[in-house]
Tab-separated table of C-alpha atoms in Angstrom:
chain	number	residue	atom	x	y	z
I	1	MET	CA	-32.761	-24.118	11.340
I	2	VAL	CA	-30.562	-21.124	10.517
I	3	PRO	CA	-32.370	-18.673	8.195
I	4	THR	CA	-30.965	-18.190	4.725
I	5	GLY	CA	-31.836	-15.636	2.100
I	6	PRO	CA	-31.259	-11.983	1.243
I	7	LEU	CA	-32.871	-10.785	4.483
I	8	GLN	CA	-30.794	-13.032	6.726
I	9	GLY	CA	-29.834	-11.029	9.838
I	10	ILE	CA	-33.024	-8.932	9.794
I	11	ARG	CA	-35.298	-9.490	12.803
I	12	VAL	CA	-39.000	-8.627	12.617
I	13	MET	CA	-41.537	-8.173	15.420
I	14	ASP	CA	-44.746	-9.353	13.759
I	15	PHE	CA	-47.906	-8.163	15.549
I	16	GLY	CA	-49.869	-9.089	12.411
I	17	TRP	CA	-53.460	-10.162	12.662
I	18	VAL	CA	-55.546	-12.450	10.394
I	19	VAL	CA	-54.134	-11.945	6.848
I	20	ALA	CA	-52.675	-8.579	5.798
I	21	GLY	CA	-50.005	-8.248	8.500
I	22	PRO	CA	-49.035	-11.948	8.596
I	23	ARG	CA	-48.861	-11.952	4.800
I	24	CYS	CA	-46.209	-9.231	4.964
I	25	GLY	CA	-44.325	-11.234	7.614
I	26	LYS	CA	-44.502	-14.366	5.493
I	27	THR	CA	-42.837	-12.632	2.567
I	28	LEU	CA	-40.027	-11.347	4.788
I	29	ALA	CA	-39.598	-14.750	6.463
I	30	ASP	CA	-39.464	-16.558	3.113
I	31	LEU	CA	-36.566	-14.277	2.184
I	32	GLY	CA	-34.604	-15.133	5.323
I	33	ALA	CA	-35.703	-12.623	7.979
I	34	GLU	CA	-36.240	-13.944	11.488
I	35	VAL	CA	-39.918	-13.135	11.988
I	36	ILE	CA	-41.229	-13.361	15.545
I	37	ARG	CA	-44.996	-13.818	15.622
I	38	ILE	CA	-46.379	-12.067	18.738
I	39	GLU	CA	-49.752	-12.976	20.233
I	40	GLY	CA	-51.305	-12.529	23.669
I	41	ARG	CA	-52.692	-15.524	25.567
I	42	GLY	CA	-55.947	-13.615	25.697
I	43	ARG	CA	-55.572	-12.391	22.126
I	44	ILE	CA	-54.808	-15.380	19.918
I	45	ASP	CA	-55.042	-14.732	16.186
I	46	THR	CA	-58.560	-15.762	15.172
I	47	PHE	CA	-57.136	-17.156	11.951
I	48	ARG	CA	-55.619	-20.055	13.886
I	49	GLN	CA	-59.151	-21.472	13.816
I	50	GLY	CA	-59.727	-20.400	10.246
I	51	GLY	CA	-60.207	-23.772	8.597
I	52	GLY	CA	-58.016	-26.825	8.029
I	53	PHE	CA	-56.818	-29.082	5.267
I	54	VAL	CA	-58.535	-32.292	6.387
I	55	ASP	CA	-62.308	-32.599	5.994
I	56	GLY	CA	-64.004	-33.291	9.311
I	57	LYS	CA	-60.824	-32.887	11.363
I	58	GLU	CA	-60.133	-29.883	13.524
I	59	LEU	CA	-56.619	-28.566	13.136
I	60	ALA	CA	-54.833	-26.078	15.331
I	61	PRO	CA	-53.597	-24.035	13.688
I	62	GLY	CA	-55.871	-24.361	10.684
I	63	GLY	CA	-54.742	-24.499	7.096
I	64	ARG	CA	-55.241	-20.813	6.390
I	65	PHE	CA	-53.030	-19.852	9.309
I	66	LYS	CA	-50.391	-22.393	8.292
I	67	GLU	CA	-50.183	-20.924	4.796
I	68	ILE	CA	-49.341	-17.359	5.837
I	69	ASN	CA	-47.298	-18.023	8.958
I	70	ARG	CA	-44.726	-20.544	7.798
I	71	ASN	CA	-41.055	-19.860	8.475
I	72	LYS	CA	-41.889	-17.848	11.625
I	73	VAL	CA	-41.249	-18.344	15.313
I	74	ALA	CA	-44.001	-17.536	17.812
I	75	ILE	CA	-44.173	-16.067	21.287
I	76	THR	CA	-46.921	-15.021	23.643
I	77	LEU	CA	-46.679	-11.576	25.210
I	78	ASN	CA	-49.222	-9.524	27.146
I	79	MET	CA	-48.760	-5.974	25.876
I	80	ARG	CA	-51.212	-4.637	28.483
I	81	HIS	CA	-49.018	-5.872	31.342
I	82	PRO	CA	-46.286	-3.413	32.424
I	83	LYS	CA	-43.703	-6.204	32.384
I	84	GLY	CA	-44.941	-7.293	28.978
I	85	LEU	CA	-44.417	-3.820	27.590
I	86	GLU	CA	-40.934	-3.739	29.088
I	87	ILE	CA	-40.130	-7.073	27.402
I	88	ALA	CA	-41.373	-5.636	24.085
I	89	ARG	CA	-39.021	-2.668	24.485
I	90	LYS	CA	-36.065	-5.018	25.038
I	91	LEU	CA	-36.988	-7.070	22.009
I	92	LEU	CA	-37.357	-3.900	19.952
I	93	ALA	CA	-33.797	-2.910	20.870
I	94	ILE	CA	-32.456	-5.985	19.034
I	95	SER	CA	-34.957	-5.900	16.159
I	96	ASP	CA	-34.974	-4.153	12.789
I	97	VAL	CA	-38.635	-4.084	11.776
I	98	VAL	CA	-42.057	-3.888	13.453
I	99	ILE	CA	-45.227	-4.705	11.510
I	100	GLU	CA	-48.869	-4.623	12.551
I	101	ASN	CA	-52.289	-4.198	10.954
I	102	PHE	CA	-54.392	-3.000	13.856
I	103	THR	CA	-57.043	-0.323	13.730
I	104	SER	CA	-55.486	3.088	14.196
I	105	GLY	CA	-54.480	3.885	17.786
I	106	VAL	CA	-53.906	0.402	19.242
I	107	MET	CA	-50.098	0.637	19.457
I	108	ASP	CA	-50.272	4.124	21.025
I	109	ARG	CA	-52.709	2.871	23.646
I	110	TRP	CA	-50.211	0.130	24.511
I	111	GLY	CA	-47.505	2.786	24.951
I	112	PHE	CA	-45.656	1.349	21.959
I	113	GLY	CA	-46.143	3.972	19.255
I	114	TYR	CA	-43.446	5.128	16.849
I	115	ASP	CA	-42.300	7.991	19.099
I	116	VAL	CA	-41.487	5.413	21.768
I	117	MET	CA	-39.906	3.001	19.301
I	118	LYS	CA	-37.471	5.464	17.761
I	119	GLU	CA	-36.274	6.553	21.202
I	120	ILE	CA	-35.324	2.936	21.897
I	121	ASN	CA	-34.086	2.032	18.423
I	122	PRO	CA	-33.606	4.935	15.942
I	123	GLY	CA	-32.958	2.441	13.157
I	124	VAL	CA	-36.243	0.589	13.444
I	125	VAL	CA	-38.579	0.406	10.455
I	126	TYR	CA	-42.182	0.459	11.643
I	127	VAL	CA	-44.931	-0.402	9.166
I	128	SER	CA	-48.481	0.183	10.330
I	129	MET	CA	-51.013	-1.118	7.805
I	130	SER	CA	-54.395	-0.159	9.228
I	131	GLY	CA	-57.445	-0.336	7.014
I	132	TYR	CA	-57.635	3.393	6.249
I	133	GLY	CA	-54.341	4.883	7.429
I	134	HIS	CA	-53.647	7.134	10.403
I	135	SER	CA	-55.370	10.288	9.182
I	136	GLY	CA	-58.543	11.264	7.349
I	137	PRO	CA	-62.216	10.885	8.210
I	138	TYR	CA	-62.155	7.051	8.086
I	139	GLU	CA	-59.075	6.720	10.322
I	140	HIS	CA	-60.893	4.981	13.179
I	141	TYR	CA	-63.260	2.875	11.079
I	142	VAL	CA	-62.836	-0.882	11.511
I	143	SER	CA	-62.167	-2.952	8.432
I	144	HIS	CA	-61.662	-6.299	6.763
I	145	GLY	CA	-60.428	-6.925	3.243
I	146	PRO	CA	-63.908	-7.015	1.640
I	147	ILE	CA	-64.796	-3.730	3.349
I	148	VAL	CA	-61.947	-1.681	1.871
I	149	GLN	CA	-62.473	-3.462	-1.464
I	150	ALA	CA	-65.980	-2.005	-1.493
I	151	LEU	CA	-64.622	1.522	-1.066
I	152	ALA	CA	-61.952	0.936	-3.694
I	153	GLY	CA	-64.456	0.146	-6.447
I	154	PHE	CA	-63.728	-3.562	-6.793
I	155	THR	CA	-67.048	-4.759	-5.427
I	156	HIS	CA	-69.025	-2.389	-7.656
I	157	CYS	CA	-67.363	-3.861	-10.755
I	158	THR	CA	-67.654	-7.533	-9.767
I	159	GLY	CA	-70.668	-9.638	-10.716
I	160	LEU	CA	-73.437	-9.778	-13.283
I	161	PRO	CA	-74.809	-6.438	-14.595
I	162	ASP	CA	-78.366	-7.052	-13.383
I	163	ARG	CA	-77.492	-8.633	-10.041
I	164	ARG	CA	-76.089	-7.355	-6.789
I	165	PRO	CA	-72.310	-6.773	-6.577
I	166	VAL	CA	-70.212	-9.781	-5.558
I	167	VAL	CA	-67.518	-9.913	-2.895
I	168	MET	CA	-64.671	-12.022	-4.265
I	169	GLY	CA	-62.407	-13.055	-1.388
I	170	ALA	CA	-60.163	-10.573	0.395
I	171	TYR	CA	-57.699	-9.349	-2.206
I	172	ALA	CA	-57.059	-6.214	-0.157
I	173	ASP	CA	-55.345	-8.321	2.508
I	174	PHE	CA	-52.936	-9.862	0.041
I	175	ILE	CA	-52.266	-6.626	-1.828
I	176	GLY	CA	-51.816	-4.772	1.464
I	177	GLY	CA	-49.396	-7.427	2.747
I	178	ALA	CA	-47.348	-7.394	-0.449
I	179	SER	CA	-47.257	-3.576	-0.478
I	180	ALA	CA	-46.096	-3.565	3.147
I	181	ALA	CA	-43.291	-6.056	2.430
I	182	PHE	CA	-42.083	-3.849	-0.416
I	183	ALA	CA	-42.203	-0.808	1.888
I	184	VAL	CA	-40.117	-2.668	4.488
I	185	VAL	CA	-37.392	-3.500	1.971
I	186	ALA	CA	-37.386	0.093	0.629
I	187	ALA	CA	-37.097	1.510	4.153
I	188	LEU	CA	-34.277	-0.929	4.977
I	189	ALA	CA	-32.430	0.235	1.860
I	190	HIS	CA	-32.818	3.831	3.071
I	191	ARG	CA	-31.527	2.808	6.502
I	192	GLN	CA	-28.495	1.189	4.906
I	193	GLN	CA	-27.686	4.562	3.295
I	194	THR	CA	-28.450	6.822	6.263
I	195	GLY	CA	-28.529	4.673	9.393
I	196	LEU	CA	-32.048	5.929	10.099
I	197	GLY	CA	-35.262	4.004	10.386
I	198	GLN	CA	-38.686	5.401	9.568
I	199	TYR	CA	-42.411	5.094	10.032
I	200	VAL	CA	-44.561	3.761	7.189
I	201	ASP	CA	-48.282	4.603	7.321
I	202	LEU	CA	-49.722	2.130	4.806
I	203	ALA	CA	-53.494	2.236	4.365
I	204	GLN	CA	-54.880	-1.009	2.947
I	205	TYR	CA	-57.604	1.085	1.294
I	206	GLN	CA	-55.008	3.007	-0.684
I	207	ALA	CA	-53.010	-0.130	-1.487
I	208	ILE	CA	-55.942	-1.706	-3.305
I	209	ALA	CA	-57.220	1.607	-4.700
I	210	ALA	CA	-53.866	1.862	-6.478
I	211	THR	CA	-54.666	-1.321	-8.430
I	212	THR	CA	-57.942	-0.254	-10.033
I	213	GLY	CA	-56.272	0.302	-13.374
I	214	THR	CA	-57.943	2.868	-15.627
I	215	ALA	CA	-61.304	3.001	-13.841
I	216	VAL	CA	-60.722	6.425	-12.294
I	217	LEU	CA	-58.904	7.670	-15.401
I	218	ASP	CA	-61.908	6.644	-17.517
I	219	TYR	CA	-64.176	8.685	-15.234
I	220	THR	CA	-61.767	11.611	-15.221
I	221	VAL	CA	-61.475	11.746	-19.013
I	222	ASN	CA	-64.809	10.393	-20.201
I	223	GLY	CA	-67.095	11.016	-17.236
I	224	ARG	CA	-68.292	7.406	-16.949
I	225	ALA	CA	-68.073	4.933	-14.101
I	226	ALA	CA	-66.954	1.355	-14.763
I	227	GLN	CA	-69.800	-1.154	-14.493
I	228	ARG	CA	-70.184	-4.864	-13.854
I	229	ILE	CA	-69.818	-6.901	-17.048
I	230	GLY	CA	-70.440	-10.365	-15.636
I	231	THR	CA	-68.662	-13.072	-17.611
I	232	GLY	CA	-67.939	-10.856	-20.578
I	233	SER	CA	-64.497	-9.802	-21.723
I	234	TYR	CA	-63.210	-6.856	-19.735
I	235	HIS	CA	-60.808	-5.727	-22.458
I	236	GLN	CA	-62.477	-3.020	-24.513
I	237	GLN	CA	-59.904	-3.028	-27.299
I	238	ALA	CA	-59.048	-6.685	-27.880
I	239	ALA	CA	-60.846	-9.766	-29.236
I	240	PRO	CA	-60.920	-12.711	-28.975
I	241	TYR	CA	-60.224	-12.199	-25.309
I	242	GLY	CA	-61.310	-14.181	-22.249
I	243	PRO	CA	-62.048	-17.778	-21.233
I	244	TYR	CA	-63.536	-20.107	-23.875
I	245	ARG	CA	-65.310	-23.372	-23.162
I	246	CYS	CA	-63.394	-26.520	-24.119
I	247	ALA	CA	-64.098	-30.250	-24.262
I	248	GLY	CA	-64.964	-31.771	-20.870
I	249	GLU	CA	-67.092	-30.671	-17.947
I	250	ASP	CA	-66.472	-27.076	-16.918
I	251	ARG	CA	-63.166	-26.921	-18.770
I	252	TRP	CA	-61.931	-23.659	-20.267
I	253	CYS	CA	-58.952	-22.031	-21.891
I	254	ALA	CA	-58.086	-18.328	-21.655
I	255	ILE	CA	-57.151	-16.608	-24.911
I	256	ALA	CA	-55.868	-13.051	-25.267
I	257	VAL	CA	-55.386	-11.719	-28.809
I	258	THR	CA	-54.235	-8.111	-28.414
I	259	THR	CA	-52.368	-7.431	-31.670
I	260	GLU	CA	-52.784	-8.131	-35.375
I	261	ALA	CA	-49.703	-10.372	-35.219
I	262	GLU	CA	-51.361	-12.465	-32.520
I	263	TRP	CA	-54.526	-12.646	-34.636
I	264	GLU	CA	-52.500	-14.027	-37.525
I	265	ALA	CA	-50.928	-16.561	-35.134
I	266	PHE	CA	-54.412	-17.470	-33.931
I	267	ARG	CA	-55.596	-17.993	-37.502
I	268	ALA	CA	-52.555	-20.129	-38.308
I	269	ALA	CA	-53.143	-22.364	-35.279
I	270	LEU	CA	-56.691	-23.017	-36.481
I	271	GLY	CA	-55.534	-23.744	-40.038
I	272	ALA	CA	-56.808	-20.374	-41.338
I	273	PRO	CA	-60.479	-21.416	-41.731
I	274	ALA	CA	-62.672	-19.361	-44.067
I	275	TRP	CA	-64.586	-17.652	-41.254
I	276	THR	CA	-61.384	-15.941	-40.049
I	277	ARG	CA	-61.373	-14.014	-43.355
I	278	ASP	CA	-64.891	-12.702	-42.733
I	279	GLN	CA	-64.900	-8.900	-43.115
I	280	ARG	CA	-66.554	-8.642	-39.685
I	281	PHE	CA	-63.251	-9.871	-38.257
I	282	ALA	CA	-60.824	-8.082	-40.597
I	283	THR	CA	-59.345	-5.661	-38.049
I	284	MET	CA	-59.132	-5.494	-34.273
I	285	ALA	CA	-61.839	-2.835	-34.260
I	286	ASP	CA	-64.041	-5.081	-36.406
I	287	ARG	CA	-63.466	-8.034	-34.086
I	288	VAL	CA	-64.242	-5.962	-30.987
I	289	GLY	CA	-67.377	-4.592	-32.669
I	290	ASN	CA	-68.540	-8.121	-33.552
I	291	ARG	CA	-67.341	-9.792	-30.369
I	292	ALA	CA	-70.409	-11.992	-29.866
I	293	ALA	CA	-70.213	-13.491	-33.365
I	294	LEU	CA	-66.456	-13.946	-33.016
I	295	ASP	CA	-66.718	-15.653	-29.624
I	296	GLU	CA	-69.270	-18.045	-31.056
I	297	ARG	CA	-66.820	-19.044	-33.810
I	298	VAL	CA	-63.898	-19.374	-31.427
I	299	THR	CA	-65.925	-21.536	-29.056
I	300	GLU	CA	-66.921	-23.865	-31.899
I	301	TRP	CA	-63.200	-24.615	-32.251
I	302	THR	CA	-62.179	-24.696	-28.576
I	303	ARG	CA	-64.991	-27.123	-27.710
I	304	GLN	CA	-63.341	-29.695	-29.941
I	305	HIS	CA	-60.211	-29.743	-27.783
I	306	SER	CA	-59.105	-30.054	-24.183
I	307	PRO	CA	-57.798	-26.878	-22.477
I	308	ASP	CA	-54.240	-28.193	-22.709
I	309	GLU	CA	-54.632	-28.878	-26.438
I	310	VAL	CA	-55.940	-25.343	-27.065
I	311	MET	CA	-53.087	-23.877	-25.066
I	312	TYR	CA	-50.486	-25.992	-26.841
I	313	LEU	CA	-51.772	-25.315	-30.363
I	314	LEU	CA	-52.084	-21.556	-29.845
I	315	GLN	CA	-48.829	-21.148	-27.947
I	316	LYS	CA	-46.997	-23.159	-30.621
I	317	ALA	CA	-48.187	-20.597	-33.167
I	318	GLY	CA	-47.289	-17.629	-30.937
I	319	CYS	CA	-50.758	-16.733	-29.655
I	320	PRO	CA	-51.160	-16.134	-25.870
I	321	ALA	CA	-53.364	-18.838	-24.319
I	322	ALA	CA	-53.491	-20.756	-21.049
I	323	ALA	CA	-55.607	-23.588	-19.690
I	324	VAL	CA	-57.912	-22.423	-16.887
I	325	GLN	CA	-56.423	-24.674	-14.237
I	326	ASN	CA	-57.935	-25.780	-10.968
I	327	ALA	CA	-55.924	-26.832	-7.907
I	328	VAL	CA	-55.575	-30.413	-9.186
I	329	ASP	CA	-54.149	-29.162	-12.463
I	330	MET	CA	-51.715	-26.855	-10.670
I	331	ALA	CA	-50.467	-29.655	-8.422
I	332	ARG	CA	-49.665	-31.673	-11.559
I	333	ASP	CA	-48.432	-28.769	-13.682
I	334	PRO	CA	-45.137	-29.921	-15.248
I	335	HIS	CA	-43.882	-26.341	-15.509
I	336	LEU	CA	-44.210	-25.660	-11.771
I	337	HIS	CA	-42.519	-28.989	-11.019
I	338	ALA	CA	-39.704	-28.338	-13.488
I	339	ARG	CA	-38.979	-24.974	-11.867
I	340	GLY	CA	-38.989	-26.441	-8.363
I	341	PHE	CA	-41.887	-24.251	-7.260
I	342	TRP	CA	-43.357	-26.771	-4.824
I	343	GLU	CA	-41.533	-27.315	-1.563
I	344	TYR	CA	-42.195	-30.024	0.992
I	345	GLN	CA	-42.075	-29.765	4.772
I	346	GLN	CA	-43.015	-31.951	7.703
I	347	ASP	CA	-46.168	-30.704	9.394
I	348	PRO	CA	-46.584	-31.906	13.008
I	349	GLN	CA	-50.218	-32.829	12.369
I	350	LEU	CA	-50.307	-33.739	8.713
I	351	GLY	CA	-46.921	-35.236	7.891
I	352	THR	CA	-45.211	-34.274	4.668
I	353	GLN	CA	-47.101	-31.432	3.009
I	354	ARG	CA	-46.725	-29.466	-0.184
I	355	PHE	CA	-46.199	-25.703	0.109
I	356	GLU	CA	-46.040	-23.137	-2.649
I	357	GLY	CA	-42.465	-21.959	-2.931
I	358	VAL	CA	-40.905	-18.515	-3.009
I	359	PRO	CA	-41.770	-16.830	-6.348
I	360	GLY	CA	-38.579	-14.819	-6.839
I	361	ARG	CA	-35.613	-17.108	-7.512
I	362	LEU	CA	-32.554	-15.157	-6.382
I	363	SER	CA	-29.465	-16.769	-7.888
I	364	GLU	CA	-27.160	-16.200	-4.892
I	365	THR	CA	-29.481	-15.973	-1.881
I	366	PRO	CA	-32.697	-17.846	-2.660
I	367	GLY	CA	-35.517	-17.897	-0.147
I	368	ARG	CA	-37.091	-21.184	0.854
I	369	VAL	CA	-39.649	-22.844	3.088
I	370	ARG	CA	-37.779	-23.797	6.248
I	371	ARG	CA	-40.428	-24.660	8.823
I	372	PRO	CA	-44.214	-24.975	9.253
I	373	ALA	CA	-46.335	-22.384	11.046
I	374	PRO	CA	-45.687	-22.283	14.808
I	375	GLN	CA	-47.967	-23.250	17.647
I	376	VAL	CA	-49.042	-20.576	20.157
I	377	GLY	CA	-45.966	-19.486	22.133
I	378	GLU	CA	-43.898	-22.349	20.707
I	379	HIS	CA	-40.666	-20.336	20.820
I	380	ASN	CA	-41.000	-18.516	24.137
I	381	ASP	CA	-37.891	-20.243	25.509
I	382	TYR	CA	-35.826	-19.337	22.437
I	383	VAL	CA	-36.829	-15.662	22.318
I	384	TYR	CA	-36.931	-14.936	26.053
I	385	GLY	CA	-34.016	-17.214	26.929
I	386	SER	CA	-31.582	-17.190	24.014
I	387	LEU	CA	-32.310	-13.699	22.630
I	388	LEU	CA	-33.155	-11.725	25.781
I	389	GLY	CA	-31.062	-13.682	28.301
I	390	MET	CA	-33.804	-14.603	30.762
I	391	ASP	CA	-33.258	-17.738	32.848
I	392	GLU	CA	-35.775	-20.580	33.185
I	393	HIS	CA	-36.957	-19.386	36.603
I	394	GLN	CA	-37.754	-15.900	35.338
I	395	ILE	CA	-39.508	-17.218	32.247
I	396	GLN	CA	-41.658	-19.481	34.417
I	397	GLN	CA	-42.366	-16.653	36.841
I	398	TYR	CA	-43.438	-14.289	34.073
I	399	ALA	CA	-45.641	-16.986	32.593
I	400	GLU	CA	-47.379	-17.460	35.952
I	401	GLU	CA	-47.851	-13.685	36.272
I	402	GLY	CA	-49.593	-13.544	32.893
I	403	VAL	CA	-46.804	-11.608	31.169
I	404	PHE	CA	-46.351	-14.364	28.535
């Protein structure tokens, strides 16, 4: 299928690994770039075996891989083979972007560092998103998302105050991938103006450290380090604020009253009961200072309603609120359906499957889900034959020699 979208005509060599790199490639592919996923026969992405959608059934690739590698084509290429490196150089000559998230030094050891790339293609944009960047004392440390999250302060602030810190997923991978995609588009805009490519040294550690909000500012100004607050509200200047238990088993609704106008809307939605005129709740400062008593009152009301009812009543009055949805709720969410967020594609193993769509809805060049994640080396014939002009005999010969 011919790519469509604002990045149509942009070709990407995607050496991404596990999540952060492939996540960047996914974003570019969703927006129309031709993203070529590159793996070695002896170096298959471990995420291909990273879990599936069907309980008790092994899938290859697994569900996690499918989610972040849709819309891509895939080849196998042995970068340690001299002929493999030569093939990579030819592919680079007709490409616009190279992305990878290896530990520092891998590309140089392959003989495929930026100095080599720019000699072949001065317009190439090369984004290297190692865990710690290509300088500094941690440069050669190995990493995964939860490891750089620990350095960036997230782990310290996650969990109950009297318990050990909690690792919550691998946000660094997703933030690093999104930051890298933005860097690619910015560098392409610069190339459009100057004709020159550039090298982007994007440390995943710094990408997530840049999202810690006011934690470092609070230390800088007040000399205190942010601490774990468990299930409490993390907003120090607003109340009621946070998830409140509703009717039903483990059902909640998030409420965020941050202004006096929203407090008045909140009161109106509840019918202005007498307790909302209590002097302990007269001002925002009063409500923050008496948060526990306020939350108890709010919960008495929310427990009488479903999450959707709480959301509807508060939103109708102008107070920010949202049901705490699980995956079942999201799949049924009328708003996501009305906006055409879900897209459906045929998966070779699973039949018709639902995919989350492309968040940004460009009016003239919208991105879309065009194809499922590729199998290992599924598009060798297309890339080596159609793009690089190799005949069937040569492709077969290189495959037998271990180049592909």
